[in-house]
mmCIF file with all atom_site columns, C-alpha atoms in Angstrom:
data_model
loop_
_atom_site.group_PDB
_atom_site.id
_atom_site.type_symbol
_atom_site.label_atom_id
_atom_site.label_alt_id
_atom_site.label_comp_id
_atom_site.label_asym_id
_atom_site.label_entity_id
_atom_site.label_seq_id
_atom_site.pdbx_PDB_ins_code
_atom_site.Cartn_x
_atom_site.Cartn_y
_atom_site.Cartn_z
_atom_site.occupancy
_atom_site.B_iso_or_equiv
_atom_site.pdbx_formal_charge
_atom_site.auth_seq_id
_atom_site.auth_comp_id
_atom_site.auth_asym_id
_atom_site.auth_atom_id
_atom_site.pdbx_PDB_model_num
ATOM 1   C CA . MET A 1 1   ? 0.234   -0.066 0.210   1.00 0.00 ? 14  MET A CA 1
ATOM 2   C CA . CYS A 1 2   ? 0.510   4.148  0.177   1.00 0.00 ? 15  CYS A CA 1
ATOM 3   C CA . GLY A 1 3   ? 0.123   6.018  3.135   1.00 0.00 ? 16  GLY A CA 1
ATOM 4   C CA . ARG A 1 4   ? 1.957   8.560  2.873   1.00 0.00 ? 17  ARG A CA 1
ATOM 5   C CA . TYR A 1 5   ? 4.643   10.193 0.519   1.00 0.00 ? 18  TYR A CA 1
ATOM 6   C CA . VAL A 1 6   ? 7.476   13.089 -0.802  1.00 0.00 ? 19  VAL A CA 1
ATOM 7   C CA . LEU A 1 7   ? 7.403   15.410 -2.900  1.00 0.00 ? 20  LEU A CA 1
ATOM 8   C CA . LYS A 1 8   ? 10.062  17.901 -2.345  1.00 0.00 ? 21  LYS A CA 1
ATOM 9   C CA . THR A 1 9   ? 11.696  18.150 -6.011  1.00 0.00 ? 22  THR A CA 1
ATOM 10  C CA . SER A 1 10  ? 11.743  22.280 -6.702  1.00 0.00 ? 23  SER A CA 1
ATOM 11  C CA . SER A 1 11  ? 8.920   23.522 -9.185  1.00 0.00 ? 24  SER A CA 1
ATOM 12  C CA . LEU A 1 12  ? 11.858  24.215 -12.179 1.00 0.00 ? 25  LEU A CA 1
ATOM 13  C CA . ASP A 1 13  ? 12.713  20.540 -12.031 1.00 0.00 ? 26  ASP A CA 1
ATOM 14  C CA . LEU A 1 14  ? 9.221   19.015 -11.944 1.00 0.00 ? 27  LEU A CA 1
ATOM 15  C CA . LYS A 1 15  ? 8.316   21.423 -14.860 1.00 0.00 ? 28  LYS A CA 1
ATOM 16  C CA . LYS A 1 16  ? 10.803  19.691 -17.063 1.00 0.00 ? 29  LYS A CA 1
ATOM 17  C CA . GLU A 1 17  ? 10.961  16.301 -15.740 1.00 0.00 ? 30  GLU A CA 1
ATOM 18  C CA . LEU A 1 18  ? 7.286   15.853 -16.902 1.00 0.00 ? 31  LEU A CA 1
ATOM 19  C CA . HIS A 1 19  ? 7.608   18.360 -19.922 1.00 0.00 ? 32  HIS A CA 1
ATOM 20  C CA . LEU A 1 20  ? 4.600   20.292 -17.646 1.00 0.00 ? 33  LEU A CA 1
ATOM 21  C CA . GLY A 1 21  ? 4.064   24.512 -18.589 1.00 0.00 ? 34  GLY A CA 1
ATOM 22  C CA . GLU A 1 22  ? 3.752   27.040 -16.385 1.00 0.00 ? 35  GLU A CA 1
ATOM 23  C CA . VAL A 1 23  ? 3.599   25.748 -12.654 1.00 0.00 ? 36  VAL A CA 1
ATOM 24  C CA . PRO A 1 24  ? 3.783   28.078 -9.524  1.00 0.00 ? 37  PRO A CA 1
ATOM 25  C CA . ALA A 1 25  ? 6.055   27.795 -6.506  1.00 0.00 ? 38  ALA A CA 1
ATOM 26  C CA . LEU A 1 26  ? 5.846   24.480 -4.364  1.00 0.00 ? 39  LEU A CA 1
ATOM 27  C CA . GLU A 1 27  ? 6.243   24.285 -0.663  1.00 0.00 ? 40  GLU A CA 1
ATOM 28  C CA . ALA A 1 28  ? 9.108   20.700 -0.104  1.00 0.00 ? 41  ALA A CA 1
ATOM 29  C CA . ARG A 1 29  ? 6.624   18.471 1.457   1.00 0.00 ? 42  ARG A CA 1
ATOM 30  C CA . TYR A 1 30  ? 8.305   15.832 3.043   1.00 0.00 ? 43  TYR A CA 1
ATOM 31  C CA . ASN A 1 31  ? 4.846   13.968 4.543   1.00 0.00 ? 44  ASN A CA 1
ATOM 32  C CA . ILE A 1 32  ? 1.755   13.523 2.410   1.00 0.00 ? 45  ILE A CA 1
ATOM 33  C CA . ALA A 1 33  ? -0.593  11.897 3.983   1.00 0.00 ? 46  ALA A CA 1
ATOM 34  C CA . PRO A 1 34  ? -4.130  10.944 2.817   1.00 0.00 ? 47  PRO A CA 1
ATOM 35  C CA . MET A 1 35  ? -6.849  14.205 2.997   1.00 0.00 ? 48  MET A CA 1
ATOM 36  C CA . GLN A 1 36  ? -4.473  16.424 2.476   1.00 0.00 ? 49  GLN A CA 1
ATOM 37  C CA . ALA A 1 37  ? -3.973  17.923 -1.030  1.00 0.00 ? 50  ALA A CA 1
ATOM 38  C CA . ALA A 1 38  ? -0.948  17.690 -3.390  1.00 0.00 ? 51  ALA A CA 1
ATOM 39  C CA . PRO A 1 39  ? -0.253  17.555 -7.102  1.00 0.00 ? 52  PRO A CA 1
ATOM 40  C CA . ILE A 1 40  ? -1.456  14.926 -9.671  1.00 0.00 ? 53  ILE A CA 1
ATOM 41  C CA . VAL A 1 41  ? -1.318  15.040 -13.122 1.00 0.00 ? 54  VAL A CA 1
ATOM 42  C CA . THR A 1 42  ? -4.711  14.694 -15.511 1.00 0.00 ? 55  THR A CA 1
ATOM 43  C CA . GLY A 1 43  ? -5.000  12.492 -18.567 1.00 0.00 ? 56  GLY A CA 1
ATOM 44  C CA . ALA A 1 44  ? -8.091  15.759 -19.326 1.00 0.00 ? 57  ALA A CA 1
ATOM 45  C CA . ASN A 1 45  ? -4.674  18.461 -18.372 1.00 0.00 ? 58  ASN A CA 1
ATOM 46  C CA . PRO A 1 46  ? -1.037  17.102 -19.117 1.00 0.00 ? 59  PRO A CA 1
ATOM 47  C CA . HIS A 1 47  ? 0.771   19.824 -19.191 1.00 0.00 ? 60  HIS A CA 1
ATOM 48  C CA . ALA A 1 48  ? -0.592  20.997 -16.233 1.00 0.00 ? 61  ALA A CA 1
ATOM 49  C CA . LEU A 1 49  ? -0.074  20.311 -12.182 1.00 0.00 ? 62  LEU A CA 1
ATOM 50  C CA . THR A 1 50  ? -3.450  20.397 -10.854 1.00 0.00 ? 63  THR A CA 1
ATOM 51  C CA . VAL A 1 51  ? -3.849  20.505 -6.347  1.00 0.00 ? 64  VAL A CA 1
ATOM 52  C CA . ALA A 1 52  ? -5.951  17.448 -6.071  1.00 0.00 ? 65  ALA A CA 1
ATOM 53  C CA . ARG A 1 53  ? -7.099  15.618 -2.768  1.00 0.00 ? 66  ARG A CA 1
ATOM 54  C CA . TRP A 1 54  ? -6.137  12.290 -1.164  1.00 0.00 ? 67  TRP A CA 1
ATOM 55  C CA . GLY A 1 55  ? -8.466  10.222 -1.093  1.00 0.00 ? 68  GLY A CA 1
ATOM 56  C CA . LEU A 1 56  ? -10.734 9.031  -3.994  1.00 0.00 ? 69  LEU A CA 1
ATOM 57  C CA . LEU A 1 57  ? -14.324 9.832  -3.998  1.00 0.00 ? 70  LEU A CA 1
ATOM 58  C CA . PRO A 1 58  ? -16.393 9.326  -6.777  1.00 0.00 ? 71  PRO A CA 1
ATOM 59  C CA . ALA A 1 59  ? -18.364 12.106 -7.847  1.00 0.00 ? 72  ALA A CA 1
ATOM 60  C CA . TRP A 1 60  ? -22.256 10.385 -7.377  1.00 0.00 ? 73  TRP A CA 1
ATOM 61  C CA . ALA A 1 61  ? -20.384 9.944  -3.651  1.00 0.00 ? 74  ALA A CA 1
ATOM 62  C CA . LYS A 1 62  ? -22.817 11.425 -0.030  1.00 0.00 ? 75  LYS A CA 1
ATOM 63  C CA . ASP A 1 63  ? -20.609 10.510 2.653   1.00 0.00 ? 76  ASP A CA 1
ATOM 64  C CA . PRO A 1 64  ? -17.181 12.745 2.865   1.00 0.00 ? 77  PRO A CA 1
ATOM 65  C CA . ARG A 1 65  ? -16.127 9.581  4.730   1.00 0.00 ? 78  ARG A CA 1
ATOM 66  C CA . LEU A 1 66  ? -15.953 7.153  2.142   1.00 0.00 ? 79  LEU A CA 1
ATOM 67  C CA . ALA A 1 67  ? -12.757 8.650  1.133   1.00 0.00 ? 80  ALA A CA 1
ATOM 68  C CA . SER A 1 68  ? -10.394 8.232  3.271   1.00 0.00 ? 81  SER A CA 1
ATOM 69  C CA . ARG A 1 69  ? -11.711 4.085  2.456   1.00 0.00 ? 82  ARG A CA 1
ATOM 70  C CA . LEU A 1 70  ? -9.987  4.771  -1.035  1.00 0.00 ? 83  LEU A CA 1
ATOM 71  C CA . ILE A 1 71  ? -5.702  5.475  -0.969  1.00 0.00 ? 84  ILE A CA 1
ATOM 72  C CA . ASN A 1 72  ? -5.727  2.929  -2.574  1.00 0.00 ? 85  ASN A CA 1
ATOM 73  C CA . ALA A 1 73  ? -6.363  0.813  -5.365  1.00 0.00 ? 86  ALA A CA 1
ATOM 74  C CA . ARG A 1 74  ? -5.155  -2.144 -6.275  1.00 0.00 ? 87  ARG A CA 1
ATOM 75  C CA . ALA A 1 75  ? -3.853  -2.920 -9.840  1.00 0.00 ? 88  ALA A CA 1
ATOM 76  C CA . GLU A 1 76  ? -5.527  -6.150 -9.491  1.00 0.00 ? 89  GLU A CA 1
ATOM 77  C CA . SER A 1 77  ? -9.143  -5.412 -9.053  1.00 0.00 ? 90  SER A CA 1
ATOM 78  C CA . LEU A 1 78  ? -9.273  -1.778 -11.463 1.00 0.00 ? 91  LEU A CA 1
ATOM 79  C CA . THR A 1 79  ? -11.358 -3.714 -14.373 1.00 0.00 ? 92  THR A CA 1
ATOM 80  C CA . SER A 1 80  ? -13.271 -5.785 -11.273 1.00 0.00 ? 93  SER A CA 1
ATOM 81  C CA . LYS A 1 81  ? -14.906 -3.024 -9.649  1.00 0.00 ? 94  LYS A CA 1
ATOM 82  C CA . PRO A 1 82  ? -17.296 -0.548 -10.496 1.00 0.00 ? 95  PRO A CA 1
ATOM 83  C CA . ILE A 1 83  ? -15.075 1.812  -8.388  1.00 0.00 ? 96  ILE A CA 1
ATOM 84  C CA . PHE A 1 84  ? -12.582 2.350  -10.463 1.00 0.00 ? 97  PHE A CA 1
ATOM 85  C CA . ARG A 1 85  ? -13.265 0.623  -14.057 1.00 0.00 ? 98  ARG A CA 1
ATOM 86  C CA . ASP A 1 86  ? -15.367 4.312  -15.705 1.00 0.00 ? 99  ASP A CA 1
ATOM 87  C CA . LEU A 1 87  ? -12.813 5.766  -13.617 1.00 0.00 ? 100 LEU A CA 1
ATOM 88  C CA . LEU A 1 88  ? -9.390  3.981  -15.299 1.00 0.00 ? 101 LEU A CA 1
ATOM 89  C CA . THR A 1 89  ? -10.771 4.457  -19.090 1.00 0.00 ? 102 THR A CA 1
ATOM 90  C CA . SER A 1 90  ? -11.828 7.988  -18.911 1.00 0.00 ? 103 SER A CA 1
ATOM 91  C CA . HIS A 1 91  ? -9.685  9.456  -15.660 1.00 0.00 ? 104 HIS A CA 1
ATOM 92  C CA . ARG A 1 92  ? -6.341  8.914  -15.490 1.00 0.00 ? 105 ARG A CA 1
ATOM 93  C CA . CYS A 1 93  ? -3.605  10.265 -13.545 1.00 0.00 ? 106 CYS A CA 1
ATOM 94  C CA . LEU A 1 94  ? 0.251   10.394 -12.394 1.00 0.00 ? 107 LEU A CA 1
ATOM 95  C CA . ILE A 1 95  ? 0.716   11.398 -8.600  1.00 0.00 ? 108 ILE A CA 1
ATOM 96  C CA . PRO A 1 96  ? 4.222   12.789 -8.194  1.00 0.00 ? 109 PRO A CA 1
ATOM 97  C CA . CYS A 1 97  ? 6.218   11.905 -5.991  1.00 0.00 ? 110 CYS A CA 1
ATOM 98  C CA . ASP A 1 98  ? 11.067  11.900 -4.547  1.00 0.00 ? 111 ASP A CA 1
ATOM 99  C CA . GLY A 1 99  ? 9.896   8.642  -2.645  1.00 0.00 ? 112 GLY A CA 1
ATOM 100 C CA . PHE A 1 100 ? 7.002   6.826  -0.224  1.00 0.00 ? 113 PHE A CA 1
ATOM 101 C CA . TYR A 1 101 ? 7.597   5.502  4.033   1.00 0.00 ? 114 TYR A CA 1
ATOM 102 C CA . GLU A 1 102 ? 5.922   1.778  4.302   1.00 0.00 ? 115 GLU A CA 1
ATOM 103 C CA . TRP A 1 103 ? 6.495   0.459  8.144   1.00 0.00 ? 116 TRP A CA 1
ATOM 104 C CA . THR A 1 104 ? 7.312   -2.762 9.359   1.00 0.00 ? 117 THR A CA 1
ATOM 105 C CA . ARG A 1 105 ? 5.127   -4.331 11.736  1.00 0.00 ? 118 ARG A CA 1
ATOM 106 C CA . ASP A 1 106 ? 6.985   -6.095 15.045  1.00 0.00 ? 119 ASP A CA 1
ATOM 107 C CA . GLY A 1 107 ? 4.363   -6.987 17.794  1.00 0.00 ? 120 GLY A CA 1
ATOM 108 C CA . ARG A 1 108 ? 2.710   -3.393 18.147  1.00 0.00 ? 121 ARG A CA 1
ATOM 109 C CA . SER A 1 109 ? 5.519   -1.777 17.264  1.00 0.00 ? 122 SER A CA 1
ATOM 110 C CA . SER A 1 110 ? 5.825   -0.013 13.793  1.00 0.00 ? 123 SER A CA 1
ATOM 111 C CA . THR A 1 111 ? 8.721   0.568  11.900  1.00 0.00 ? 124 THR A CA 1
ATOM 112 C CA . PRO A 1 112 ? 8.900   3.616  8.883   1.00 0.00 ? 125 PRO A CA 1
ATOM 113 C CA . HIS A 1 113 ? 10.853  3.624  6.618   1.00 0.00 ? 126 HIS A CA 1
ATOM 114 C CA . TYR A 1 114 ? 11.557  5.988  3.312   1.00 0.00 ? 127 TYR A CA 1
ATOM 115 C CA . VAL A 1 115 ? 11.064  4.004  -0.884  1.00 0.00 ? 128 VAL A CA 1
ATOM 116 C CA . HIS A 1 116 ? 13.243  5.971  -2.612  1.00 0.00 ? 129 HIS A CA 1
ATOM 117 C CA . LEU A 1 117 ? 15.774  6.152  -6.221  1.00 0.00 ? 130 LEU A CA 1
ATOM 118 C CA . ALA A 1 118 ? 18.725  5.379  -5.162  1.00 0.00 ? 131 ALA A CA 1
ATOM 119 C CA . LEU A 1 119 ? 20.179  7.810  -7.654  1.00 0.00 ? 132 LEU A CA 1
ATOM 120 C CA . GLY A 1 120 ? 17.959  10.050 -6.449  1.00 0.00 ? 133 GLY A CA 1
ATOM 121 C CA . GLY A 1 121 ? 15.266  11.847 -8.836  1.00 0.00 ? 134 GLY A CA 1
ATOM 122 C CA . ILE A 1 122 ? 11.580  12.177 -9.084  1.00 0.00 ? 135 ILE A CA 1
ATOM 123 C CA . LEU A 1 123 ? 8.981   8.862  -9.446  1.00 0.00 ? 136 LEU A CA 1
ATOM 124 C CA . THR A 1 124 ? 5.602   9.369  -10.714 1.00 0.00 ? 137 THR A CA 1
ATOM 125 C CA . MET A 1 125 ? 2.856   6.736  -9.593  1.00 0.00 ? 138 MET A CA 1
ATOM 126 C CA . ALA A 1 126 ? -0.244  5.929  -10.977 1.00 0.00 ? 139 ALA A CA 1
ATOM 127 C CA . GLY A 1 127 ? -3.424  7.044  -9.880  1.00 0.00 ? 140 GLY A CA 1
ATOM 128 C CA . LEU A 1 128 ? -6.993  8.269  -10.903 1.00 0.00 ? 141 LEU A CA 1
ATOM 129 C CA . TRP A 1 129 ? -8.294  11.098 -10.178 1.00 0.00 ? 142 TRP A CA 1
ATOM 130 C CA . SER A 1 130 ? -12.685 12.314 -9.739  1.00 0.00 ? 143 SER A CA 1
ATOM 131 C CA . PRO A 1 131 ? -14.217 15.270 -9.623  1.00 0.00 ? 144 PRO A CA 1
ATOM 132 C CA . TRP A 1 132 ? -16.348 15.750 -6.413  1.00 0.00 ? 145 TRP A CA 1
ATOM 133 C CA . ARG A 1 133 ? -18.744 18.724 -4.976  1.00 0.00 ? 146 ARG A CA 1
ATOM 134 C CA . SER A 1 134 ? -19.273 18.885 -1.353  1.00 0.00 ? 147 SER A CA 1
ATOM 135 C CA . PRO A 1 135 ? -22.997 18.880 -0.276  1.00 0.00 ? 148 PRO A CA 1
ATOM 136 C CA . GLU A 1 136 ? -22.164 22.994 0.166   1.00 0.00 ? 149 GLU A CA 1
ATOM 137 C CA . GLY A 1 137 ? -21.424 22.678 -2.616  1.00 0.00 ? 150 GLY A CA 1
ATOM 138 C CA . LEU A 1 138 ? -17.746 23.253 -2.496  1.00 0.00 ? 151 LEU A CA 1
ATOM 139 C CA . ASP A 1 139 ? -15.742 21.993 -5.751  1.00 0.00 ? 152 ASP A CA 1
ATOM 140 C CA . PHE A 1 140 ? -13.231 19.436 -5.412  1.00 0.00 ? 153 PHE A CA 1
ATOM 141 C CA . VAL A 1 141 ? -10.340 17.227 -7.096  1.00 0.00 ? 154 VAL A CA 1
ATOM 142 C CA . THR A 1 142 ? -9.442  14.273 -5.142  1.00 0.00 ? 155 THR A CA 1
ATOM 143 C CA . PHE A 1 143 ? -7.185  10.678 -6.566  1.00 0.00 ? 156 PHE A CA 1
ATOM 144 C CA . THR A 1 144 ? -5.924  7.218  -5.025  1.00 0.00 ? 157 THR A CA 1
ATOM 145 C CA . ILE A 1 145 ? -2.764  6.034  -6.169  1.00 0.00 ? 158 ILE A CA 1
ATOM 146 C CA . VAL A 1 146 ? -2.531  2.694  -7.347  1.00 0.00 ? 159 VAL A CA 1
ATOM 147 C CA . THR A 1 147 ? -0.374  0.035  -5.500  1.00 0.00 ? 160 THR A CA 1
ATOM 148 C CA . THR A 1 148 ? 0.490   -3.424 -6.840  1.00 0.00 ? 161 THR A CA 1
ATOM 149 C CA . ALA A 1 149 ? 2.727   -6.228 -5.425  1.00 0.00 ? 162 ALA A CA 1
ATOM 150 C CA . ALA A 1 150 ? 6.618   -5.187 -4.536  1.00 0.00 ? 163 ALA A CA 1
ATOM 151 C CA . SER A 1 151 ? 9.737   -5.458 -6.352  1.00 0.00 ? 164 SER A CA 1
ATOM 152 C CA . PRO A 1 152 ? 12.675  -6.944 -3.864  1.00 0.00 ? 165 PRO A CA 1
ATOM 153 C CA . THR A 1 153 ? 13.570  -4.306 -2.770  1.00 0.00 ? 166 THR A CA 1
ATOM 154 C CA . VAL A 1 154 ? 10.322  -3.131 -1.536  1.00 0.00 ? 167 VAL A CA 1
ATOM 155 C CA . ALA A 1 155 ? 8.965   -6.825 -0.049  1.00 0.00 ? 168 ALA A CA 1
ATOM 156 C CA . PRO A 1 156 ? 10.580  -6.935 3.197   1.00 0.00 ? 169 PRO A CA 1
ATOM 157 C CA . LEU A 1 157 ? 8.795   -4.027 3.917   1.00 0.00 ? 170 LEU A CA 1
ATOM 158 C CA . HIS A 1 158 ? 5.483   -4.615 3.024   1.00 0.00 ? 171 HIS A CA 1
ATOM 159 C CA . ASP A 1 159 ? 3.808   -6.929 0.431   1.00 0.00 ? 172 ASP A CA 1
ATOM 160 C CA . ARG A 1 160 ? 2.517   -4.902 -1.740  1.00 0.00 ? 173 ARG A CA 1
ATOM 161 C CA . MET A 1 161 ? 3.482   -0.831 -3.278  1.00 0.00 ? 174 MET A CA 1
ATOM 162 C CA . PRO A 1 162 ? 2.625   2.122  -5.584  1.00 0.00 ? 175 PRO A CA 1
ATOM 163 C CA . ALA A 1 163 ? 2.844   1.278  -8.900  1.00 0.00 ? 176 ALA A CA 1
ATOM 164 C CA . PHE A 1 164 ? 5.215   2.959  -10.327 1.00 0.00 ? 177 PHE A CA 1
ATOM 165 C CA . VAL A 1 165 ? 5.320   4.464  -14.391 1.00 0.00 ? 178 VAL A CA 1
ATOM 166 C CA . ASP A 1 166 ? 7.985   4.756  -16.329 1.00 0.00 ? 179 ASP A CA 1
ATOM 167 C CA . ALA A 1 167 ? 9.355   8.052  -17.850 1.00 0.00 ? 180 ALA A CA 1
ATOM 168 C CA . SER A 1 168 ? 8.672   6.324  -21.204 1.00 0.00 ? 181 SER A CA 1
ATOM 169 C CA . GLU A 1 169 ? 5.109   4.804  -20.544 1.00 0.00 ? 182 GLU A CA 1
ATOM 170 C CA . ARG A 1 170 ? 3.334   8.362  -18.722 1.00 0.00 ? 183 ARG A CA 1
ATOM 171 C CA . ALA A 1 171 ? 2.298   9.649  -22.271 1.00 0.00 ? 184 ALA A CA 1
ATOM 172 C CA . ARG A 1 172 ? 1.000   6.407  -23.218 1.00 0.00 ? 185 ARG A CA 1
ATOM 173 C CA . TRP A 1 173 ? -0.779  6.044  -18.958 1.00 0.00 ? 186 TRP A CA 1
ATOM 174 C CA . LEU A 1 174 ? -2.788  9.471  -20.231 1.00 0.00 ? 187 LEU A CA 1
ATOM 175 C CA . SER A 1 175 ? -4.041  8.769  -23.481 1.00 0.00 ? 188 SER A CA 1
ATOM 176 C CA . SER A 1 176 ? -7.488  8.814  -24.318 1.00 0.00 ? 189 SER A CA 1
ATOM 177 C CA . THR A 1 177 ? -6.459  5.772  -26.572 1.00 0.00 ? 190 THR A CA 1
ATOM 178 C CA . SER A 1 178 ? -4.916  3.626  -24.574 1.00 0.00 ? 191 SER A CA 1
ATOM 179 C CA . THR A 1 179 ? -7.335  0.176  -23.912 1.00 0.00 ? 192 THR A CA 1
ATOM 180 C CA . ALA A 1 180 ? -7.138  -1.483 -20.440 1.00 0.00 ? 193 ALA A CA 1
ATOM 181 C CA . ASP A 1 181 ? -4.986  -4.135 -21.647 1.00 0.00 ? 194 ASP A CA 1
ATOM 182 C CA . ALA A 1 182 ? -2.354  -1.697 -22.976 1.00 0.00 ? 195 ALA A CA 1
ATOM 183 C CA . LEU A 1 183 ? -2.993  -0.002 -19.253 1.00 0.00 ? 196 LEU A CA 1
ATOM 184 C CA . THR A 1 184 ? -2.796  -2.555 -17.228 1.00 0.00 ? 197 THR A CA 1
ATOM 185 C CA . GLU A 1 185 ? 0.321   -4.372 -18.132 1.00 0.00 ? 198 GLU A CA 1
ATOM 186 C CA . LEU A 1 186 ? 1.740   -0.325 -17.032 1.00 0.00 ? 199 LEU A CA 1
ATOM 187 C CA . LEU A 1 187 ? 0.603   -1.575 -13.502 1.00 0.00 ? 200 LEU A CA 1
ATOM 188 C CA . VAL A 1 188 ? 3.892   -4.185 -12.311 1.00 0.00 ? 201 VAL A CA 1
ATOM 189 C CA . PRO A 1 189 ? 5.748   -4.469 -10.216 1.00 0.00 ? 202 PRO A CA 1
ATOM 190 C CA . TRP A 1 190 ? 8.730   -0.900 -10.274 1.00 0.00 ? 203 TRP A CA 1
ATOM 191 C CA . ALA A 1 191 ? 12.039  -2.918 -12.393 1.00 0.00 ? 204 ALA A CA 1
ATOM 192 C CA . GLY A 1 192 ? 13.157  0.838  -13.695 1.00 0.00 ? 205 GLY A CA 1
ATOM 193 C CA . ALA A 1 193 ? 15.759  2.341  -12.117 1.00 0.00 ? 206 ALA A CA 1
ATOM 194 C CA . PRO A 1 194 ? 17.070  0.473  -8.099  1.00 0.00 ? 207 PRO A CA 1
ATOM 195 C CA . LEU A 1 195 ? 15.174  1.625  -5.781  1.00 0.00 ? 208 LEU A CA 1
ATOM 196 C CA . GLU A 1 196 ? 16.524  1.984  -1.530  1.00 0.00 ? 209 GLU A CA 1
ATOM 197 C CA . ALA A 1 197 ? 15.651  1.758  1.393   1.00 0.00 ? 210 ALA A CA 1
ATOM 198 C CA . TYR A 1 198 ? 16.411  3.191  4.943   1.00 0.00 ? 211 TYR A CA 1
ATOM 199 C CA . GLN A 1 199 ? 14.912  3.209  8.534   1.00 0.00 ? 212 GLN A CA 1
ATOM 200 C CA . VAL A 1 200 ? 13.245  6.576  8.932   1.00 0.00 ? 213 VAL A CA 1
ATOM 201 C CA . SER A 1 201 ? 13.101  8.827  11.934  1.00 0.00 ? 214 SER A CA 1
ATOM 202 C CA . HIS A 1 202 ? 9.635   8.406  13.231  1.00 0.00 ? 215 HIS A CA 1
ATOM 203 C CA . LEU A 1 203 ? 8.539   11.496 13.360  1.00 0.00 ? 216 LEU A CA 1
ATOM 204 C CA . VAL A 1 204 ? 7.125   10.066 10.076  1.00 0.00 ? 217 VAL A CA 1
ATOM 205 C CA . ASN A 1 205 ? 3.644   9.260  12.400  1.00 0.00 ? 218 ASN A CA 1
ATOM 206 C CA . SER A 1 206 ? 2.470   11.982 12.572  1.00 0.00 ? 219 SER A CA 1
ATOM 207 C CA . VAL A 1 207 ? 0.473   14.161 10.373  1.00 0.00 ? 220 VAL A CA 1
ATOM 208 C CA . VAL A 1 208 ? 1.175   17.092 11.649  1.00 0.00 ? 221 VAL A CA 1
ATOM 209 C CA . THR A 1 209 ? 4.922   17.063 11.285  1.00 0.00 ? 222 THR A CA 1
ATOM 210 C CA . ASP A 1 210 ? 6.057   17.598 7.476   1.00 0.00 ? 223 ASP A CA 1
ATOM 211 C CA . ASP A 1 211 ? 9.886   18.844 7.238   1.00 0.00 ? 224 ASP A CA 1
ATOM 212 C CA . PRO A 1 212 ? 13.053  17.485 6.247   1.00 0.00 ? 225 PRO A CA 1
ATOM 213 C CA . ALA A 1 213 ? 14.090  15.284 10.010  1.00 0.00 ? 226 ALA A CA 1
ATOM 214 C CA . CYS A 1 214 ? 11.309  13.075 8.916   1.00 0.00 ? 227 CYS A CA 1
ATOM 215 C CA . LEU A 1 215 ? 14.067  11.404 6.193   1.00 0.00 ? 228 LEU A CA 1
ATOM 216 C CA . ASN A 1 216 ? 16.651  10.967 9.032   1.00 0.00 ? 229 ASN A CA 1
ATOM 217 C CA . PRO A 1 217 ? 18.049  8.212  9.295   1.00 0.00 ? 230 PRO A CA 1
ATOM 218 C CA . ALA A 1 218 ? 17.079  6.539  11.851  1.00 0.00 ? 231 ALA A CA 1
ATOM 219 C CA . ARG A 1 219 ? 19.792  6.821  14.916  1.00 0.00 ? 232 ARG A CA 1
ATOM 220 C CA . LEU A 1 220 ? 20.960  3.076  15.706  1.00 0.00 ? 233 LEU A CA 1
ATOM 221 C CA . VAL A 1 221 ? 21.764  2.342  19.335  1.00 0.00 ? 234 VAL A CA 1
ATOM 222 C CA . GLN A 1 222 ? 24.468  0.053  19.687  1.00 0.00 ? 235 GLN A CA 1
ATOM 223 C CA . LEU A 1 223 ? 24.632  -1.467 22.952  1.00 0.00 ? 236 LEU A CA 1
ATOM 224 C CA . ASP A 1 224 ? 28.201  -2.886 24.656  1.00 0.00 ? 237 ASP A CA 1
ATOM 225 C CA . LEU A 1 225 ? 27.541  -6.268 25.527  1.00 0.00 ? 238 LEU A CA 1
ATOM 226 C CA . PHE A 1 226 ? 29.902  -7.414 28.860  1.00 0.00 ? 239 PHE A CA 1
#
């Protein structure tokens, strides 16, 4: 799954990497969490960043609490679940990031890790988006992150990971002419540039903490045994 991620890349680098038009200045984010706003690139507007809220709300949804259950969408269910099937056809997006967090669990305790490209760089997660109007008449764009089976680097941490779309396939993912079969074959465990994972501070556990310290390697306490 994917429950937190990082986007610290500058607006200029995002513009170059994703072939965007004018990009507003973005504040570096070190702990993006569900229900928060983040930039995405949609097939409807592929040369611009769209600010959207993480947690999918289909246009027909009446209860906003549904969003908390739709932060991720399994790649294997996109063509079978009605809630995702129509969006796969017409409402796909890319979610740029520098990396994501994953937790390992040992009994009641959990340990956060940061997964990113070993040599640095921007990753793009496959996503689905939907417009939604609140009962008060406020309009939102919402999104979910597509997940797939874990790659060898991520597997020791969790059996799922975001479905990353390689740079060479981004246009294909966003294209209105792509078929469902052509799209789902992109949603496989990452096999591109090597990923790296390392243990980070428990600061990231709190959604209110959003600063560079989230990425600090966890201090290892060495015990002298006599």
